[in-house]
Amino acid sequence: MTAIMNIGLNHFLVLSGTLFFIGLFAVLSKKNVIAVLMGLEVMLSSVNINLIAFNRYTSPEILTGNVFAIFVIALAAAEVAVGLALIVAIYRQRKTAEVQDYDLLKW
Amino acid sequence: MTFAVMFYVIAIITLGSALMMVTSTNIFHSALLMLVSFLGIAAVFVLLQADFLAAAQVLVYAGAITVFVIFGIMFTMKGDARKTNRFSKNAIPAAVLSLILIVINAAMVLKTQWPVSSHAPLEETVSSVAELMLTKYVVAFEVTAVLLLIAMIGAIVIVKEVKKPS
Amino acid sequence: MFDIALYHAWVIPLLPAMAFVIITFFTKKMPKRSAGISITSILISFVLALSLGIGVIGQGERYLEHPLKVVVTWFSMNGLSIDVGTQIDTTSVMMLLVVTFITSLVEIYSLGYMHGDTGFARFFSYVSLFAASMLGLVLSPNLLQMFVFWELVGLCSYLLIGFWYHKKSAAEASKKAFITCRAGDFGLLLGIILLQLNFGTLDLQQLSKVIPHFTEYTGLTAAGLTGIAILLFLGPMAKSGQFPFHVWLPDAMEGPTPVSALIHAATMVVAGVYLVGRILILFVTLPSALAFVAFIGGFTALFSACIAITQTEMKKILAYSTVSQLGYMMLALGASSLSAGMFHLMTHAFFKALMFLGAGSVLHAMHDEANIWKYGGLKKYMPVTYWTFLIGCLAISGIFPFAGFFSKDLILEVTYAASSLSGQATGSFQGLYSLLFIMAALTAFMTAFYMFRMFFICFHGELRSHDAHPHEAPKVMTVPLIILGIFSFIGGWGGWPGLGEGQAFGYFVRVGNFHEIEANWFLIILSTGLALFGIGLAAIFYCKKTYSAEAVARKFPELYKISFHKFYIDEFYLWVIRHIVDKLGWLLWKFDYLFVDGIIVDGCGKAAQWSGSVMRRVQTGQLQHYAFVFFLAIVLIVLFLSLTDFNSIHVGLLLGGVK
């Protein structure tokens, strides 16, 4: 019971990992390309929990993890901008938002 | 005790909304649930005493990215909104795989002995983060700035309508 | 000037090579400028060679005993180091002089001969390349560099013989020359490789030091080294048209006549003689290899003289006489005399170039009519050609005091000295050399006979062709003829008996000790007598017509036929190629087609095709599938890691060698 109620690093790591794989589930299973992108965002965001949890519990005196998380957020912003731009461009080209129709990457 | 309760409530909200985001068939609901999930993550940051990050999370993810995504949904949507976000044929294998990975991840996390420090967390994070970013990580900081610029230009170039030769 | 030329002798071949490049890439459309570039470059080379020659002769002994080598390393690896550069000694300088001199004259002559030809610039570019290759060959300090230039010479001969490539016969002749030479080059290359394997060097100087003591340096027996020597000799045999590789040389007449002059006098065919001369020490070490060289030479000399007697085309006769004279040179080398071989090479270069250019002048005048029976009485139409040609014929027949007399006499002398006839010979195979001496003497007689047969038929009597209007060639053609005529006259005086150290040709170009030439009156009288007899006989048959040549031919129809058809060597080769090589090739083709191609090659392709057609199904084009596989792999790797010992080698491999 103490292990459950005494919140520590493990709890945060399990939370972030679970969130990450829920995002992966979205990426792997959704038809709509926007939904895939959303899953991707969740994945990226869950990584931040990881970084900050480690920062908080293993070296709280230096905030390197926080700085990394900020960089990840900046990257996520850039990614979503470019990702959405690509989706729009592809959508114009193929008139569909379904990932299964994006199948040029084969023989 | 309060901390534990807060953690579990926040964790359930975050994970639950994320799970519902995946399972919902209406993409608008998905987007809004994603927003809830992001806010939950911001709350997790608060629990971890990263208040600046929590603010950034709310601003960037809950604000900008969600708006972006909703814009994308508006742009590409056609037909009935309730059927806009269905699973593909891969759903069951993907679910199984994700579940296995969650279990593996949890098992590995719990099995590992982490070098936990007993040091007290810093009271004031913003100034420390700012100092690190402008001294030790100043190059990465500048590169990130350039990256954002490039992403902006790139997005504009990609989205720009290609004029068909008449 | 001399020092510059000495240390920068590489410029000599480089200049014509540059002329080739410039003409090919820049001035191909400008015939006059092309010719100017080509002639200027070869003339500068000639001047450089001349200054070299004066310097080297002036310093005598020094360059004879210690050739000057200027080399840079081309490539080297463990156990094999190949230099590229120049080697200056008396022999190479002599060859430089001959090659640049003859090439210069031939190029000037070609100004007139090739005038108006559509390939005028191309001709000069090829000739320049030809000269460059030959000069490079002459200067080579090692056998590999020599081989490279050797092949270049072969290539140029191919290009030039097939110069008028639209003529089927020319194209065929060039192919024949190339392939025949290739057959010999195969042996040469094998020989060079074997020398490198056994002696560990291809450097001429080092080879000449170690070869006489080969038993100390290598595990070779005398028989083994003889094998190598004979393999090496195959190359010169093919290049210098020795029996049985002589077949390409007469056909090489299909090229323009100046090219024939070049090939026969200064470049292509003497390359073989020069190569044998360069590695003569190898043959001198091995008496049986030496005897082989001598026998091939002597036999070729007589054999082709027999063919030349009945031929009816001027250039063919000259071609067979070249083969015959090359046989003489080989015979001299086979009698272990570098001096005699090289001396004859030089004098032959003068008079053979002269006669070919003369023949070119005649052909020019007769509008390319080849049959000598259509000529006649050209004396009054073409006096300059007539007189110079007469000098050439006298020189090749060996009449005193023309150039050929001295060199031919020297060859007879060294052969005689090696034979049992002289009673003083110390070497082995004396009986063979006696036979060879008799053959050589007989050849001398026949040479005089067939040369003057042609001479009388062409220049005396009445013009037999009625639609021809012969005229003397322009100055640009006759001047080289006159210069060559002068050299055919005086070119042999370096071999004047009684010339001692520092004066005689044989002093400068030799292997071993210098022997002063003593006038051997028996040989002088014999050779001059035989030559005069030959000339007289020719005069009786073809000038005075006291006896009919046709009658003699009719009396011995078989002999006449066999000689006229060149002993059916070509027909024999053709039969072998048609019935044996072709059949064998057909069998091998079938094997290749059905087994190698059908089962192995196509099988590989089919297997790849089939597996590809199955495996491409994996590539769905769905990124989600790829991501799925990616994460599935992570699961598998984690399972694998958790089930195995973390320090095992598999884990190390899986993590990319990270521990």
PDB file of C-alpha atoms in Angstrom, chain C residues 335-544:
ATOM      1  CA  ALA C 335      74.786 -14.444 -83.514  1.00  0.00           C
ATOM      2  CA  SER C 336      75.007 -12.431 -80.254  1.00  0.00           C
ATOM      3  CA  SER C 337      76.048  -9.255 -82.030  1.00  0.00           C
ATOM      4  CA  LEU C 338      74.053  -6.226 -80.985  1.00  0.00           C
ATOM      5  CA  SER C 339      76.268  -4.049 -83.168  1.00  0.00           C
ATOM      6  CA  ALA C 340      75.504  -5.902 -86.355  1.00  0.00           C
ATOM      7  CA  GLY C 341      71.780  -6.050 -85.688  1.00  0.00           C
ATOM      8  CA  MET C 342      71.455  -2.400 -84.767  1.00  0.00           C
ATOM      9  CA  PHE C 343      73.754  -1.319 -87.551  1.00  0.00           C
ATOM     10  CA  HIS C 344      71.654  -3.101 -90.107  1.00  0.00           C
ATOM     11  CA  LEU C 345      68.567  -1.682 -88.473  1.00  0.00           C
ATOM     12  CA  MET C 346      69.933   1.803 -89.031  1.00  0.00           C
ATOM     13  CA  THR C 347      71.111   1.407 -92.600  1.00  0.00           C
ATOM     14  CA  HIS C 348      67.962  -0.507 -93.435  1.00  0.00           C
ATOM     15  CA  ALA C 349      65.925   2.336 -92.034  1.00  0.00           C
ATOM     16  CA  PHE C 350      67.606   4.676 -94.491  1.00  0.00           C
ATOM     17  CA  PHE C 351      67.317   2.663 -97.647  1.00  0.00           C
ATOM     18  CA  LYS C 352      63.973   1.057 -96.894  1.00  0.00           C
ATOM     19  CA  ALA C 353      62.420   4.420 -96.115  1.00  0.00           C
ATOM     20  CA  LEU C 354      63.974   5.672 -99.307  1.00  0.00           C
ATOM     21  CA  MET C 355      62.550   2.846-101.375  1.00  0.00           C
ATOM     22  CA  PHE C 356      59.106   3.035 -99.848  1.00  0.00           C
ATOM     23  CA  LEU C 357      58.952   6.747-100.404  1.00  0.00           C
ATOM     24  CA  GLY C 358      60.220   6.121-103.906  1.00  0.00           C
ATOM     25  CA  ALA C 359      57.507   3.528-104.420  1.00  0.00           C
ATOM     26  CA  GLY C 360      55.046   6.059-103.093  1.00  0.00           C
ATOM     27  CA  SER C 361      56.274   8.547-105.612  1.00  0.00           C
ATOM     28  CA  VAL C 362      55.800   5.967-108.389  1.00  0.00           C
ATOM     29  CA  LEU C 363      52.317   5.096-107.184  1.00  0.00           C
ATOM     30  CA  HIS C 364      51.541   8.776-107.020  1.00  0.00           C
ATOM     31  CA  ALA C 365      52.665   9.169-110.604  1.00  0.00           C
ATOM     32  CA  MET C 366      50.832   6.054-111.801  1.00  0.00           C
ATOM     33  CA  HIS C 367      47.563   6.858-110.029  1.00  0.00           C
ATOM     34  CA  ASP C 368      47.814   4.038-107.534  1.00  0.00           C
ATOM     35  CA  GLU C 369      48.313   1.329-110.116  1.00  0.00           C
ATOM     36  CA  ALA C 370      50.002  -1.419-108.101  1.00  0.00           C
ATOM     37  CA  ASN C 371      51.049  -3.992-110.684  1.00  0.00           C
ATOM     38  CA  ILE C 372      54.660  -3.500-111.745  1.00  0.00           C
ATOM     39  CA  TRP C 373      53.971  -5.060-115.141  1.00  0.00           C
ATOM     40  CA  LYS C 374      51.934  -1.977-115.943  1.00  0.00           C
ATOM     41  CA  TYR C 375      54.981   0.212-115.325  1.00  0.00           C
ATOM     42  CA  GLY C 376      58.142   0.430-117.346  1.00  0.00           C
ATOM     43  CA  GLY C 377      60.448   3.092-118.659  1.00  0.00           C
ATOM     44  CA  LEU C 378      59.741   5.391-115.763  1.00  0.00           C
ATOM     45  CA  LYS C 379      63.357   6.465-115.888  1.00  0.00           C
ATOM     46  CA  LYS C 380      62.732   9.252-118.324  1.00  0.00           C
ATOM     47  CA  TYR C 381      59.621  10.538-116.570  1.00  0.00           C
ATOM     48  CA  MET C 382      60.914  10.536-113.023  1.00  0.00           C
ATOM     49  CA  PRO C 383      64.687  11.032-112.926  1.00  0.00           C
ATOM     50  CA  VAL C 384      64.970  11.933-109.238  1.00  0.00           C
ATOM     51  CA  THR C 385      62.933   8.950-108.177  1.00  0.00           C
ATOM     52  CA  TYR C 386      64.898   6.786-110.548  1.00  0.00           C
ATOM     53  CA  TRP C 387      68.316   7.729-109.228  1.00  0.00           C
ATOM     54  CA  THR C 388      67.393   7.656-105.574  1.00  0.00           C
ATOM     55  CA  PHE C 389      65.659   4.332-106.046  1.00  0.00           C
ATOM     56  CA  LEU C 390      68.750   2.989-107.725  1.00  0.00           C
ATOM     57  CA  ILE C 391      70.770   4.025-104.675  1.00  0.00           C
ATOM     58  CA  GLY C 392      68.309   2.225-102.472  1.00  0.00           C
ATOM     59  CA  CYS C 393      68.480  -0.947-104.547  1.00  0.00           C
ATOM     60  CA  LEU C 394      72.261  -0.883-104.580  1.00  0.00           C
ATOM     61  CA  ALA C 395      72.253  -0.320-100.836  1.00  0.00           C
ATOM     62  CA  ILE C 396      69.925  -3.185-100.062  1.00  0.00           C
ATOM     63  CA  SER C 397      71.837  -5.463-102.400  1.00  0.00           C
ATOM     64  CA  GLY C 398      75.003  -4.703-100.500  1.00  0.00           C
ATOM     65  CA  ILE C 399      77.154  -3.078-103.141  1.00  0.00           C
ATOM     66  CA  PHE C 400      80.253  -1.228-101.984  1.00  0.00           C
ATOM     67  CA  PRO C 401      80.312   1.562-100.762  1.00  0.00           C
ATOM     68  CA  PHE C 402      76.568   1.872-100.130  1.00  0.00           C
ATOM     69  CA  ALA C 403      75.173   1.621 -96.610  1.00  0.00           C
ATOM     70  CA  GLY C 404      73.819  -1.882 -96.944  1.00  0.00           C
ATOM     71  CA  PHE C 405      77.181  -3.278 -97.874  1.00  0.00           C
ATOM     72  CA  PHE C 406      78.750  -2.569 -94.500  1.00  0.00           C
ATOM     73  CA  SER C 407      75.892  -3.744 -92.342  1.00  0.00           C
ATOM     74  CA  LYS C 408      75.158  -6.840 -94.372  1.00  0.00           C
ATOM     75  CA  ASP C 409      78.799  -7.720 -94.477  1.00  0.00           C
ATOM     76  CA  LEU C 410      78.963  -7.342 -90.716  1.00  0.00           C
ATOM     77  CA  ILE C 411      76.043  -9.714 -90.272  1.00  0.00           C
ATOM     78  CA  LEU C 412      77.603 -12.275 -92.563  1.00  0.00           C
ATOM     79  CA  GLU C 413      80.823 -11.857 -90.658  1.00  0.00           C
ATOM     80  CA  VAL C 414      79.331 -12.442 -87.209  1.00  0.00           C
ATOM     81  CA  THR C 415      77.341 -15.411 -88.465  1.00  0.00           C
ATOM     82  CA  TYR C 416      80.440 -16.792 -90.085  1.00  0.00           C
ATOM     83  CA  ALA C 417      82.393 -16.270 -86.895  1.00  0.00           C
ATOM     84  CA  ALA C 418      79.820 -18.226 -84.911  1.00  0.00           C
ATOM     85  CA  SER C 419      79.776 -21.101 -87.375  1.00  0.00           C
ATOM     86  CA  SER C 420      82.037 -24.083 -87.689  1.00  0.00           C
ATOM     87  CA  LEU C 421      83.097 -22.847 -91.122  1.00  0.00           C
ATOM     88  CA  SER C 422      85.410 -20.261 -89.643  1.00  0.00           C
ATOM     89  CA  GLY C 423      87.152 -22.843 -87.507  1.00  0.00           C
ATOM     90  CA  GLN C 424      87.531 -20.338 -84.694  1.00  0.00           C
ATOM     91  CA  ALA C 425      84.078 -20.398 -83.196  1.00  0.00           C
ATOM     92  CA  THR C 426      83.834 -21.335 -79.541  1.00  0.00           C
ATOM     93  CA  GLY C 427      80.061 -21.338 -78.944  1.00  0.00           C
ATOM     94  CA  SER C 428      77.555 -24.140 -79.287  1.00  0.00           C
ATOM     95  CA  PHE C 429      75.339 -24.918 -82.277  1.00  0.00           C
ATOM     96  CA  GLN C 430      78.171 -24.234 -84.725  1.00  0.00           C
ATOM     97  CA  GLY C 431      76.633 -26.542 -87.309  1.00  0.00           C
ATOM     98  CA  LEU C 432      73.397 -24.595 -87.233  1.00  0.00           C
ATOM     99  CA  TYR C 433      75.236 -21.344 -87.703  1.00  0.00           C
ATOM    100  CA  SER C 434      77.029 -22.793 -90.704  1.00  0.00           C
ATOM    101  CA  LEU C 435      73.680 -23.593 -92.245  1.00  0.00           C
ATOM    102  CA  LEU C 436      72.434 -20.149 -91.374  1.00  0.00           C
ATOM    103  CA  PHE C 437      75.477 -18.560 -92.960  1.00  0.00           C
ATOM    104  CA  ILE C 438      74.791 -20.366 -96.207  1.00  0.00           C
ATOM    105  CA  MET C 439      71.149 -19.320 -96.030  1.00  0.00           C
ATOM    106  CA  ALA C 440      72.162 -15.716 -95.408  1.00  0.00           C
ATOM    107  CA  ALA C 441      74.538 -15.718 -98.336  1.00  0.00           C
ATOM    108  CA  LEU C 442      71.849 -17.194-100.546  1.00  0.00           C
ATOM    109  CA  THR C 443      69.454 -14.535 -99.332  1.00  0.00           C
ATOM    110  CA  ALA C 444      71.962 -11.844-100.248  1.00  0.00           C
ATOM    111  CA  PHE C 445      71.974 -13.139-103.801  1.00  0.00           C
ATOM    112  CA  MET C 446      68.218 -13.386-103.982  1.00  0.00           C
ATOM    113  CA  THR C 447      67.777  -9.932-102.497  1.00  0.00           C
ATOM    114  CA  ALA C 448      69.882  -8.413-105.222  1.00  0.00           C
ATOM    115  CA  PHE C 449      67.993 -10.413-107.814  1.00  0.00           C
ATOM    116  CA  TYR C 450      64.450  -9.538-106.810  1.00  0.00           C
ATOM    117  CA  MET C 451      65.225  -5.912-106.061  1.00  0.00           C
ATOM    118  CA  PHE C 452      66.710  -5.378-109.475  1.00  0.00           C
ATOM    119  CA  ARG C 453      63.985  -7.452-111.096  1.00  0.00           C
ATOM    120  CA  MET C 454      61.542  -4.910-109.766  1.00  0.00           C
ATOM    121  CA  PHE C 455      63.854  -2.047-110.585  1.00  0.00           C
ATOM    122  CA  PHE C 456      64.303  -3.038-114.199  1.00  0.00           C
ATOM    123  CA  ILE C 457      60.645  -3.817-114.713  1.00  0.00           C
ATOM    124  CA  CYS C 458      59.599  -0.498-113.278  1.00  0.00           C
ATOM    125  CA  PHE C 459      62.125   1.926-114.599  1.00  0.00           C
ATOM    126  CA  HIS C 460      63.522   0.426-117.804  1.00  0.00           C
ATOM    127  CA  GLY C 461      61.967  -0.650-121.042  1.00  0.00           C
ATOM    128  CA  GLU C 462      58.806   0.907-122.360  1.00  0.00           C
ATOM    129  CA  LEU C 463      55.767   2.151-120.492  1.00  0.00           C
ATOM    130  CA  ARG C 464      53.256  -0.711-120.710  1.00  0.00           C
ATOM    131  CA  SER C 465      50.235   1.084-119.418  1.00  0.00           C
ATOM    132  CA  HIS C 466      48.786   3.415-122.036  1.00  0.00           C
ATOM    133  CA  ASP C 467      46.346   5.453-119.996  1.00  0.00           C
ATOM    134  CA  ALA C 468      48.980   6.575-117.484  1.00  0.00           C
ATOM    135  CA  HIS C 469      50.780   9.890-117.606  1.00  0.00           C
ATOM    136  CA  PRO C 470      53.670   9.579-115.175  1.00  0.00           C
ATOM    137  CA  HIS C 471      55.311  12.728-113.921  1.00  0.00           C
ATOM    138  CA  GLU C 472      57.941  13.588-111.377  1.00  0.00           C
ATOM    139  CA  ALA C 473      56.728  14.153-107.842  1.00  0.00           C
ATOM    140  CA  PRO C 474      56.702  17.655-106.337  1.00  0.00           C
ATOM    141  CA  LYS C 475      59.738  19.033-104.504  1.00  0.00           C
ATOM    142  CA  VAL C 476      58.327  18.354-101.088  1.00  0.00           C
ATOM    143  CA  MET C 477      58.455  14.678-101.964  1.00  0.00           C
ATOM    144  CA  THR C 478      61.717  14.537-103.859  1.00  0.00           C
ATOM    145  CA  VAL C 479      63.776  16.411-101.283  1.00  0.00           C
ATOM    146  CA  PRO C 480      63.267  13.768 -98.595  1.00  0.00           C
ATOM    147  CA  LEU C 481      64.118  11.187-101.240  1.00  0.00           C
ATOM    148  CA  ILE C 482      67.388  12.943-101.981  1.00  0.00           C
ATOM    149  CA  ILE C 483      68.269  13.287 -98.301  1.00  0.00           C
ATOM    150  CA  LEU C 484      67.533   9.617 -97.724  1.00  0.00           C
ATOM    151  CA  GLY C 485      69.515   8.792-100.829  1.00  0.00           C
ATOM    152  CA  ILE C 486      72.535  10.557 -99.390  1.00  0.00           C
ATOM    153  CA  PHE C 487      72.176   8.694 -96.129  1.00  0.00           C
ATOM    154  CA  SER C 488      71.720   5.379 -97.925  1.00  0.00           C
ATOM    155  CA  PHE C 489      75.013   6.120 -99.575  1.00  0.00           C
ATOM    156  CA  ILE C 490      77.079   7.239 -96.609  1.00  0.00           C
ATOM    157  CA  GLY C 491      75.025   5.793 -93.767  1.00  0.00           C
ATOM    158  CA  GLY C 492      77.129   2.678 -93.471  1.00  0.00           C
ATOM    159  CA  TRP C 493      80.529   4.249 -93.305  1.00  0.00           C
ATOM    160  CA  GLY C 494      80.516   3.995 -89.542  1.00  0.00           C
ATOM    161  CA  GLY C 495      81.210   0.329 -90.115  1.00  0.00           C
ATOM    162  CA  TRP C 496      84.246   0.880 -92.297  1.00  0.00           C
ATOM    163  CA  PRO C 497      86.831  -1.759 -91.470  1.00  0.00           C
ATOM    164  CA  GLY C 498      89.731  -0.408 -89.508  1.00  0.00           C
ATOM    165  CA  LEU C 499      87.779   2.169 -87.556  1.00  0.00           C
ATOM    166  CA  GLY C 500      88.858   1.756 -83.970  1.00  0.00           C
ATOM    167  CA  GLU C 501      87.704   2.727 -80.538  1.00  0.00           C
ATOM    168  CA  GLY C 502      85.642   5.849 -80.341  1.00  0.00           C
ATOM    169  CA  GLN C 503      84.982   5.896 -84.070  1.00  0.00           C
ATOM    170  CA  ALA C 504      83.241   2.779 -85.267  1.00  0.00           C
ATOM    171  CA  PHE C 505      79.525   2.193 -84.948  1.00  0.00           C
ATOM    172  CA  GLY C 506      80.214  -1.129 -83.313  1.00  0.00           C
ATOM    173  CA  TYR C 507      82.139   0.616 -80.574  1.00  0.00           C
ATOM    174  CA  PHE C 508      79.160   2.625 -79.460  1.00  0.00           C
ATOM    175  CA  VAL C 509      76.432   0.074 -79.822  1.00  0.00           C
ATOM    176  CA  ARG C 510      77.508  -3.241 -78.408  1.00  0.00           C
ATOM    177  CA  VAL C 511      77.121  -5.824 -75.736  1.00  0.00           C
ATOM    178  CA  GLY C 512      80.341  -7.208 -74.357  1.00  0.00           C
ATOM    179  CA  ASN C 513      83.780  -6.276 -75.577  1.00  0.00           C
ATOM    180  CA  PHE C 514      84.554  -4.273 -78.660  1.00  0.00           C
ATOM    181  CA  HIS C 515      86.263  -6.077 -81.492  1.00  0.00           C
ATOM    182  CA  GLU C 516      87.752  -4.019 -84.208  1.00  0.00           C
ATOM    183  CA  ILE C 517      86.384  -5.034 -87.543  1.00  0.00           C
ATOM    184  CA  GLU C 518      88.979  -6.623 -89.705  1.00  0.00           C
ATOM    185  CA  ALA C 519      88.312  -6.760 -93.375  1.00  0.00           C
ATOM    186  CA  ASN C 520      87.533 -10.371 -94.176  1.00  0.00           C
ATOM    187  CA  TRP C 521      88.293 -10.419 -97.876  1.00  0.00           C
ATOM    188  CA  PHE C 522      86.714 -13.795 -98.416  1.00  0.00           C
ATOM    189  CA  LEU C 523      83.352 -12.570 -97.122  1.00  0.00           C
ATOM    190  CA  ILE C 524      83.581  -9.231 -98.898  1.00  0.00           C
ATOM    191  CA  ILE C 525      84.250 -10.862-102.191  1.00  0.00           C
ATOM    192  CA  LEU C 526      81.620 -13.523-101.564  1.00  0.00           C
ATOM    193  CA  SER C 527      78.838 -11.111-100.687  1.00  0.00           C
ATOM    194  CA  THR C 528      79.668  -8.571-103.368  1.00  0.00           C
ATOM    195  CA  GLY C 529      80.032 -11.345-105.893  1.00  0.00           C
ATOM    196  CA  LEU C 530      76.674 -12.839-104.994  1.00  0.00           C
ATOM    197  CA  ALA C 531      75.024  -9.436-105.176  1.00  0.00           C
ATOM    198  CA  LEU C 532      76.565  -8.631-108.522  1.00  0.00           C
ATOM    199  CA  PHE C 533      75.538 -12.056-109.783  1.00  0.00           C
ATOM    200  CA  GLY C 534      71.983 -11.379-108.667  1.00  0.00           C
ATOM    201  CA  ILE C 535      71.942  -7.998-110.352  1.00  0.00           C
ATOM    202  CA  GLY C 536      73.423  -9.435-113.495  1.00  0.00           C
ATOM    203  CA  LEU C 537      70.871 -12.214-113.583  1.00  0.00           C
ATOM    204  CA  ALA C 538      68.093  -9.736-113.136  1.00  0.00           C
ATOM    205  CA  ALA C 539      69.524  -7.607-115.925  1.00  0.00           C
ATOM    206  CA  ILE C 540      69.675 -10.605-118.231  1.00  0.00           C
ATOM    207  CA  PHE C 541      66.114 -11.629-117.543  1.00  0.00           C
ATOM    208  CA  TYR C 542      64.345  -8.351-117.231  1.00  0.00           C
ATOM    209  CA  CYS C 543      66.463  -5.664-118.876  1.00  0.00           C
ATOM    210  CA  LYS C 544      68.177  -7.272-121.798  1.00  0.00           C
TER     211      LYS C 544
END
